[in-house]
Tab-separated table of C-alpha atoms and ligand atoms in Angstrom:
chain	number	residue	atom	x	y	z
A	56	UNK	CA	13.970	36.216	29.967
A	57	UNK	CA	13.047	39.662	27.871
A	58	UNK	CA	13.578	42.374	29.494
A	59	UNK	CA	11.148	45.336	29.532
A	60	UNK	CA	12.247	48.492	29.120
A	61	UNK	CA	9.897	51.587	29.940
A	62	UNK	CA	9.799	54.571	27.729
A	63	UNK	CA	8.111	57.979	29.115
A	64	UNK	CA	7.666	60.268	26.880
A	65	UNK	CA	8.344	63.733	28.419
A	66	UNK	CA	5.870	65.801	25.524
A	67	UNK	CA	1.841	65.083	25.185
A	68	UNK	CA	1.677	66.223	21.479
A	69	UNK	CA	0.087	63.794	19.280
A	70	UNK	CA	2.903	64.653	16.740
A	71	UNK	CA	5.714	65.029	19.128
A	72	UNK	CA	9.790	64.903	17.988
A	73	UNK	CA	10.820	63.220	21.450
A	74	UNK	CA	7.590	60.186	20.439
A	75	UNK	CA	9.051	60.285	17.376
A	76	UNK	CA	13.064	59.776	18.858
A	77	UNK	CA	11.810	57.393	21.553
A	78	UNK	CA	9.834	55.144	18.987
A	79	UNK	CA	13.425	54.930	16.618
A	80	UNK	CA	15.062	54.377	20.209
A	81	UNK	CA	12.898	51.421	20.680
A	82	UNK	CA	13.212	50.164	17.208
A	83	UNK	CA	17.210	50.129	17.972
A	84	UNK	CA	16.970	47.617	20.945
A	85	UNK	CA	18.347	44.037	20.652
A	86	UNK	CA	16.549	40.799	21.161
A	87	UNK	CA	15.584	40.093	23.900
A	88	UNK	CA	14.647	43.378	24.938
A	89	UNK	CA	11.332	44.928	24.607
A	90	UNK	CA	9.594	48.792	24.872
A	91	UNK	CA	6.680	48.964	26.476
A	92	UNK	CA	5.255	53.161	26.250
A	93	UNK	CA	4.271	53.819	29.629
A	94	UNK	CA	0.999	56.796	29.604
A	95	UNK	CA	1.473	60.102	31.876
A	96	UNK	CA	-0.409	62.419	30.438
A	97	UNK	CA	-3.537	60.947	32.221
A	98	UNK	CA	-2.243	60.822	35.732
A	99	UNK	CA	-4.016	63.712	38.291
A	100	UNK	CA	-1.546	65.994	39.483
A	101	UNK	CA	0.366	64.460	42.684
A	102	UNK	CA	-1.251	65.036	46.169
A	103	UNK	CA	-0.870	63.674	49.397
A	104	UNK	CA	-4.518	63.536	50.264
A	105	UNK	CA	-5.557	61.860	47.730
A	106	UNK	CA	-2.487	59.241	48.553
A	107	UNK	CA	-4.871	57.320	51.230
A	108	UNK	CA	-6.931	54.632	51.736
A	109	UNK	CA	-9.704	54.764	49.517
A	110	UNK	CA	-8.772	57.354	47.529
A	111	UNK	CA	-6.075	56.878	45.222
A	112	UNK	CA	-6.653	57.906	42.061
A	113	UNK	CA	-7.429	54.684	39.074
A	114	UNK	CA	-4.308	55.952	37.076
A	115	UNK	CA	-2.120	56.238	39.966
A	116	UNK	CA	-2.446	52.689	40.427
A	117	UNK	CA	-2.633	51.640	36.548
A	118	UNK	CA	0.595	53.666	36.157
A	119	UNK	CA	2.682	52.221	39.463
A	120	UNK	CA	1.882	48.625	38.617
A	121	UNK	CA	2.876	48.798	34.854
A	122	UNK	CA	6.423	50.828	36.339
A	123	UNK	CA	6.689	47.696	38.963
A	124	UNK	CA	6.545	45.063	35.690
A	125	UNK	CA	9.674	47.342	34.253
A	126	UNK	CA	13.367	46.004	34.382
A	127	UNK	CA	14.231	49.981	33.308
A	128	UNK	CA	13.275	52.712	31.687
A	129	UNK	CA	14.061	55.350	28.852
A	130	UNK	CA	13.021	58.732	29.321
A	131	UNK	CA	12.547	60.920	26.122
A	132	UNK	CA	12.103	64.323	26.982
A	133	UNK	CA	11.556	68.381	25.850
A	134	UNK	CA	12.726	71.117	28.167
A	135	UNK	CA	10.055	73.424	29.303
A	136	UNK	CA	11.797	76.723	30.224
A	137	UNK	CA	15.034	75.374	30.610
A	138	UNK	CA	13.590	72.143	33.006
A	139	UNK	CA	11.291	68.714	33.043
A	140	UNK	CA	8.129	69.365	31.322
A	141	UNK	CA	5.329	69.337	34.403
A	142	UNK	CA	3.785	65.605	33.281
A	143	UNK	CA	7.059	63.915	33.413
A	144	UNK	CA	7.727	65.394	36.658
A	145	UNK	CA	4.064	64.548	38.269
A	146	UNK	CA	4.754	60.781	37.134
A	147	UNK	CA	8.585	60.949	38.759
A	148	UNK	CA	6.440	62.012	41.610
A	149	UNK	CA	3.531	59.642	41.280
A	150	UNK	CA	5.824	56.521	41.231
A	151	UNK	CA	7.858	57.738	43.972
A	152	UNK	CA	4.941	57.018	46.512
A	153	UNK	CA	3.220	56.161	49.159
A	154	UNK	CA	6.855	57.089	51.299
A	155	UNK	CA	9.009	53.509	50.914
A	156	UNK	CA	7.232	52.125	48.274
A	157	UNK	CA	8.853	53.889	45.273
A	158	UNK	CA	8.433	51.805	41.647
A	159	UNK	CA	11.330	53.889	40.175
A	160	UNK	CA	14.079	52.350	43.276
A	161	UNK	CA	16.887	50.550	41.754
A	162	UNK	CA	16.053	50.103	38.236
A	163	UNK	CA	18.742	52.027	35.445
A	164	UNK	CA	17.572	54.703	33.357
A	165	UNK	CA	18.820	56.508	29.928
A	166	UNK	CA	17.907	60.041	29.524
A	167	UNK	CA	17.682	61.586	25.958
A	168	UNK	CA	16.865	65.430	25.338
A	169	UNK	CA	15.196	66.348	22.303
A	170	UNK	CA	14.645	70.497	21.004
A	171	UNK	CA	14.374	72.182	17.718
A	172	UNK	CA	16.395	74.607	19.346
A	173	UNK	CA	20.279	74.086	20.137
A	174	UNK	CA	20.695	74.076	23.550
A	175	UNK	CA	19.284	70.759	22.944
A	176	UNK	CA	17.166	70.475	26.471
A	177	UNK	CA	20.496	70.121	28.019
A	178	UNK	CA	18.759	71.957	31.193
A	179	UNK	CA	15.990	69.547	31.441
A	180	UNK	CA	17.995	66.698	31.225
A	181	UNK	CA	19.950	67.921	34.665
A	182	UNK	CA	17.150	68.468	36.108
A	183	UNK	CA	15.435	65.083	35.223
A	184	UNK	CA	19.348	63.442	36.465
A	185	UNK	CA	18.985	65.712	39.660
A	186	UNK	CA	16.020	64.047	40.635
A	187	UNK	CA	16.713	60.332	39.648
A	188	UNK	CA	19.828	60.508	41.576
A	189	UNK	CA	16.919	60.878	44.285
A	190	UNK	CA	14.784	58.197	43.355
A	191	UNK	CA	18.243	55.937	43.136
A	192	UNK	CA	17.901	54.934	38.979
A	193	UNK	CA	21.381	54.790	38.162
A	194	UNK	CA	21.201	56.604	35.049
A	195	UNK	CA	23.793	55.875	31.798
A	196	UNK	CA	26.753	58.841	32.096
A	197	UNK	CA	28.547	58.514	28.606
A	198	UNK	CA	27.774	59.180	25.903
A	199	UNK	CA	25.253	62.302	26.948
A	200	UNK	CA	22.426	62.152	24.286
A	201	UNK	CA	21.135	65.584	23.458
A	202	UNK	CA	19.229	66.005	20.273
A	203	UNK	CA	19.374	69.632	19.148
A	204	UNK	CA	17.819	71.118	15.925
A	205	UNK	CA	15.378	68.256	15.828
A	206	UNK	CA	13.450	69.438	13.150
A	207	UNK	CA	16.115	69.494	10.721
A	208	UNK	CA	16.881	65.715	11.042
A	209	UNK	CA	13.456	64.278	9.938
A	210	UNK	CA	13.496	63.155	6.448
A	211	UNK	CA	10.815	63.284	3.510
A	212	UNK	CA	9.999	59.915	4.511
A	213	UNK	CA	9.317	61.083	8.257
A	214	UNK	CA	11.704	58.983	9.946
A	215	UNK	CA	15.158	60.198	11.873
A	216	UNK	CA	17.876	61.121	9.394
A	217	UNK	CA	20.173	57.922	9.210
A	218	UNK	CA	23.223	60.050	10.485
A	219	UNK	CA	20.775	60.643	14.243
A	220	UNK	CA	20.058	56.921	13.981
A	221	UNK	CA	23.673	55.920	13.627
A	222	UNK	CA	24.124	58.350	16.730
A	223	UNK	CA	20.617	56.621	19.067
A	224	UNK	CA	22.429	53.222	18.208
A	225	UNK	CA	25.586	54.140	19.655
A	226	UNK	CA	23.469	55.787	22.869
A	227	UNK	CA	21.693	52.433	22.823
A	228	UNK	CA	24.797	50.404	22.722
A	229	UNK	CA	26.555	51.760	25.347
A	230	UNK	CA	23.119	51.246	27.569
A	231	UNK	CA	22.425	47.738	26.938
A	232	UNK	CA	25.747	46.750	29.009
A	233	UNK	CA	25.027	49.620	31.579
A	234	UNK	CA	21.724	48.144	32.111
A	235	UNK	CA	23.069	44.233	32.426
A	236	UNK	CA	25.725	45.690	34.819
A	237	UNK	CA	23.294	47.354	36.628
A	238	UNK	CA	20.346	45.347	37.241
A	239	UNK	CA	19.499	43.550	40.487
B	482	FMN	C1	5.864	75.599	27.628
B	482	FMN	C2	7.024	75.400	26.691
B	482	FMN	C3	8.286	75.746	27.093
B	482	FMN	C4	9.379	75.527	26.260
B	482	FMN	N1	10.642	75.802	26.714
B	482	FMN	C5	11.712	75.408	25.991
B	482	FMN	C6	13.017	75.462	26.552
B	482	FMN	O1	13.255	75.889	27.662
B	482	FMN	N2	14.040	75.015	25.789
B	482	FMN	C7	13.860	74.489	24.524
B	482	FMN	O2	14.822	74.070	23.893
B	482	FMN	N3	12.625	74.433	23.973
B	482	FMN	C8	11.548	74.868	24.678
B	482	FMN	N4	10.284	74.740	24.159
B	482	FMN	C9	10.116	74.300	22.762
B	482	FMN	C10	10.071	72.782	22.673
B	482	FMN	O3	11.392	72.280	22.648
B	482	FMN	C11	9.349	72.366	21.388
B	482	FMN	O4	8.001	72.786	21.451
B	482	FMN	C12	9.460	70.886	21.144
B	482	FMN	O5	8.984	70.583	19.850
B	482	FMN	C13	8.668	70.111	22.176
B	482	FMN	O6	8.881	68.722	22.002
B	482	FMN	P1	7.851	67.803	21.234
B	482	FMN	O7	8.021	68.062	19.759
B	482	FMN	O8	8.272	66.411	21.596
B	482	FMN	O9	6.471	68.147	21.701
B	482	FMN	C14	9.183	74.988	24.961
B	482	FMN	C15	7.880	74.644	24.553
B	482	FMN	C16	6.821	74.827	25.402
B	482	FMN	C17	5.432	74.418	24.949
Protein backbone atom coordinates (compact mmCIF):
# COMPACT_ATOMS: atom_id res chain seq x y z
CA UNK A 1 0.00 0.00 0.00
CA UNK A 2 1.48 3.82 -0.59
CA UNK A 3 2.40 5.31 2.10
CA UNK A 4 1.60 8.97 2.88
CA UNK A 5 3.97 11.05 4.07
CA UNK A 6 2.99 14.58 5.61
CA UNK A 7 5.00 17.62 4.90
CA UNK A 8 4.47 20.90 7.21
CA UNK A 9 5.92 23.57 6.11
CA UNK A 10 7.30 25.61 9.07
CA UNK A 11 7.24 29.34 6.87
CA UNK A 12 3.76 30.98 5.44
CA UNK A 13 5.54 32.96 2.61
CA UNK A 14 4.08 32.41 -0.68
CA UNK A 15 7.75 32.28 -1.98
CA UNK A 16 9.29 30.48 0.87
CA UNK A 17 13.04 28.52 0.65
CA UNK A 18 11.84 25.71 3.21
CA UNK A 19 8.33 25.23 0.37
CA UNK A 20 10.76 25.34 -1.99
CA UNK A 21 13.28 22.42 -0.07
CA UNK A 22 10.22 20.45 1.05
CA UNK A 23 8.66 20.35 -2.57
CA UNK A 24 12.46 18.91 -4.01
CA UNK A 25 12.18 16.65 -0.74
CA UNK A 26 9.00 15.28 -2.01
CA UNK A 27 10.09 15.01 -5.54
CA UNK A 28 13.07 12.67 -4.06
CA UNK A 29 10.68 9.99 -2.54
CA UNK A 30 10.45 6.45 -4.03
CA UNK A 31 7.44 4.65 -5.31
CA UNK A 32 5.29 3.87 -3.39
CA UNK A 33 5.47 6.75 -1.28
CA UNK A 34 3.50 9.84 -1.61
CA UNK A 35 3.56 13.81 -0.10
CA UNK A 36 0.60 15.06 0.78
CA UNK A 37 1.25 19.26 2.06
CA UNK A 38 -0.61 19.43 5.12
CA UNK A 39 -2.07 23.57 5.67
CA UNK A 40 -1.20 25.39 9.17
CA UNK A 41 -1.24 28.64 8.49
CA UNK A 42 -5.11 28.63 8.80
CA UNK A 43 -5.47 26.93 12.11
CA UNK A 44 -6.73 29.53 15.22
CA UNK A 45 -4.22 29.75 17.75
CA UNK A 46 -4.53 26.67 20.32
CA UNK A 47 -6.98 27.07 23.31
CA UNK A 48 -8.48 24.92 25.66
CA UNK A 49 -11.88 26.51 25.62
CA UNK A 50 -12.44 26.37 22.46
CA UNK A 51 -11.31 22.42 22.71
CA UNK A 52 -15.11 21.42 23.78
CA UNK A 53 -18.11 20.20 22.66
CA UNK A 54 -19.48 22.36 20.19
CA UNK A 55 -16.87 24.48 19.72
CA UNK A 56 -13.94 23.28 18.04
CA UNK A 57 -12.76 25.24 15.56
CA UNK A 58 -13.57 23.83 11.40
CA UNK A 59 -9.70 23.73 10.82
CA UNK A 60 -8.90 22.05 13.94
CA UNK A 61 -10.81 19.23 12.79
CA UNK A 62 -9.89 19.50 8.88
CA UNK A 63 -6.24 19.53 10.06
CA UNK A 64 -6.40 16.40 12.80
CA UNK A 65 -8.22 14.14 10.37
CA UNK A 66 -5.86 14.74 7.33
CA UNK A 67 -2.68 14.12 10.23
CA UNK A 68 -4.77 10.76 11.28
CA UNK A 69 -4.70 9.57 7.25
CA UNK A 70 -0.62 10.13 7.59
CA UNK A 71 1.82 7.07 7.90
CA UNK A 72 4.58 10.11 8.81
CA UNK A 73 5.55 13.24 8.33
CA UNK A 74 8.39 15.70 7.10
CA UNK A 75 8.74 18.86 8.72
CA UNK A 76 10.50 21.72 6.72
CA UNK A 77 11.20 24.48 8.82
CA UNK A 78 12.86 28.34 9.42
CA UNK A 79 14.05 29.32 12.86
CA UNK A 80 12.36 32.30 14.29
CA UNK A 81 14.80 33.81 16.85
CA UNK A 82 16.76 30.91 17.29
CA UNK A 83 13.30 28.43 17.75
CA UNK A 84 9.98 26.86 15.86
CA UNK A 85 8.31 29.51 13.96
CA UNK A 86 4.80 30.16 16.09
CA UNK A 87 2.42 28.25 13.21
CA UNK A 88 4.37 25.12 13.29
CA UNK A 89 4.27 25.11 16.91
CA UNK A 90 0.28 25.94 17.22
CA UNK A 91 -0.26 22.83 14.78
CA UNK A 92 2.33 20.52 17.07
CA UNK A 93 -0.11 21.76 19.60
CA UNK A 94 -3.36 21.47 17.71
CA UNK A 95 -2.73 17.75 16.82
CA UNK A 96 -1.62 16.94 20.17
CA UNK A 97 -5.31 17.24 21.51
CA UNK A 98 -8.11 16.76 23.13
CA UNK A 99 -5.57 15.03 26.16
CA UNK A 100 -5.12 11.10 24.76
CA UNK A 101 -6.13 11.61 21.48
CA UNK A 102 -2.90 12.97 19.91
CA UNK A 103 -2.69 12.46 15.74
CA UNK A 104 1.13 13.00 15.92
CA UNK A 105 1.55 9.49 18.57
CA UNK A 106 3.72 6.95 17.05
CA UNK A 107 4.22 7.95 13.58
CA UNK A 108 8.31 8.82 12.49
CA UNK A 109 9.26 12.15 11.53
CA UNK A 110 12.37 13.84 9.52
CA UNK A 111 13.23 17.29 10.46
CA UNK A 112 15.07 19.59 7.92
CA UNK A 113 16.22 23.29 8.82
CA UNK A 114 16.41 25.71 6.18
CA UNK A 115 18.17 29.69 6.67
CA UNK A 116 19.92 32.05 4.43
CA UNK A 117 21.95 32.52 7.30
CA UNK A 118 24.62 29.84 8.58
CA UNK A 119 23.63 28.72 11.68
CA UNK A 120 21.34 26.94 9.45
CA UNK A 121 18.11 26.91 12.01
CA UNK A 122 20.10 24.46 13.92
CA UNK A 123 18.19 26.03 17.13
CA UNK A 124 14.82 25.48 15.77
CA UNK A 125 15.38 22.17 14.79
CA UNK A 126 16.16 21.23 18.75
CA UNK A 127 13.51 22.77 19.67
CA UNK A 128 11.05 21.17 17.11
CA UNK A 129 13.12 17.45 18.32
CA UNK A 130 12.51 18.64 22.03
CA UNK A 131 9.00 18.61 21.57
CA UNK A 132 8.42 15.50 19.28
CA UNK A 133 10.31 13.49 21.70
CA UNK A 134 7.01 14.62 23.65
CA UNK A 135 4.51 13.82 21.25
CA UNK A 136 6.52 10.23 20.82
CA UNK A 137 7.44 10.69 16.66
CA UNK A 138 10.57 8.95 16.60
CA UNK A 139 12.38 11.32 14.57
CA UNK A 140 15.48 10.22 11.93
CA UNK A 141 19.02 10.97 14.06
CA UNK A 142 21.72 10.68 11.21
CA UNK A 143 22.41 12.33 8.94
CA UNK A 144 21.22 15.91 10.66
CA UNK A 145 19.86 17.98 7.66
CA UNK A 146 20.53 21.65 8.11
CA UNK A 147 20.38 23.83 5.08
CA UNK A 148 22.43 26.98 5.65
CA UNK A 149 23.02 29.85 3.10
CA UNK A 150 19.86 28.85 1.31
CA UNK A 151 19.80 31.52 -0.96
CA UNK A 152 22.97 30.80 -2.53
CA UNK A 153 21.92 27.26 -3.68
CA UNK A 154 18.93 28.19 -5.97
CA UNK A 155 19.86 28.18 -9.51
CA UNK A 156 18.85 30.47 -12.61
CA UNK A 157 16.40 27.91 -13.31
CA UNK A 158 14.86 28.24 -9.65
CA UNK A 159 15.31 24.84 -8.55
CA UNK A 160 17.90 23.49 -5.63
CA UNK A 161 21.49 23.45 -6.86
CA UNK A 162 22.13 19.70 -7.90
CA UNK A 163 25.03 19.48 -5.25
CA UNK A 164 21.79 20.26 -2.18
CA UNK A 165 19.77 17.70 -4.13
CA UNK A 166 22.47 15.08 -4.12
CA UNK A 167 22.64 15.99 -0.26
CA UNK A 168 18.13 15.83 0.35
CA UNK A 169 18.55 12.36 -1.47
CA UNK A 170 20.97 11.05 0.85
CA UNK A 171 18.65 12.66 3.94
CA UNK A 172 15.82 10.90 2.12
CA UNK A 173 17.59 7.65 1.82
CA UNK A 174 18.57 7.13 5.07
CA UNK A 175 14.66 7.94 6.11
CA UNK A 176 12.89 5.64 3.93
CA UNK A 177 14.41 2.55 6.03
CA UNK A 178 14.00 4.57 9.36
CA UNK A 179 10.47 4.98 8.52
CA UNK A 180 9.84 1.03 7.43
CA UNK A 181 11.70 0.18 10.71
CA UNK A 182 9.68 2.33 12.50
CA UNK A 183 6.18 2.11 11.59
CA UNK A 184 3.48 0.25 13.52
C1 LIG B 1 10.45 36.71 12.86
C2 LIG B 1 11.69 36.18 12.19
C3 LIG B 1 12.72 35.69 12.95
C4 LIG B 1 13.85 35.15 12.35
N1 LIG B 1 14.83 34.59 13.12
C5 LIG B 1 15.83 33.90 12.54
C6 LIG B 1 16.71 33.11 13.33
O1 LIG B 1 16.65 33.03 14.54
N2 LIG B 1 17.67 32.40 12.68
C7 LIG B 1 17.79 32.41 11.30
O2 LIG B 1 18.66 31.73 10.77
N3 LIG B 1 16.97 33.16 10.53
C8 LIG B 1 15.99 33.89 11.12
N4 LIG B 1 15.09 34.59 10.35
C9 LIG B 1 15.32 34.69 8.89
C10 LIG B 1 14.69 33.51 8.16
O3 LIG B 1 15.58 32.42 8.20
C11 LIG B 1 14.42 33.89 6.70
O4 LIG B 1 13.46 34.93 6.66
C12 LIG B 1 14.00 32.70 5.89
O5 LIG B 1 13.99 33.05 4.52
C13 LIG B 1 12.63 32.22 6.31
O6 LIG B 1 12.30 31.04 5.61
P1 LIG B 1 11.37 31.04 4.34
O7 LIG B 1 12.19 31.54 3.18
O8 LIG B 1 11.00 29.60 4.16
O9 LIG B 1 10.19 31.92 4.61
C14 LIG B 1 13.98 35.16 10.93
C15 LIG B 1 12.92 35.68 10.16
C16 LIG B 1 11.79 36.16 10.76
C17 LIG B 1 10.66 36.69 9.90
Amino acid sequence: MTKKIGFFIGSLRKDSYNKKVGETIASLLPAGYEAEFIEIGDLPFYNEDLDTDGNVPAAWTRFRNEVKGLDGFVFVTPEYNRSVPAALKNALDVGSRPYGQSVWDGKPGLVVTVSPGAIAGFGANHHLRQSLVFLNVPTLQQPEAYIGGIHTLIGEDGEIVADTKGFLQTIVDAFVPFFEANSK
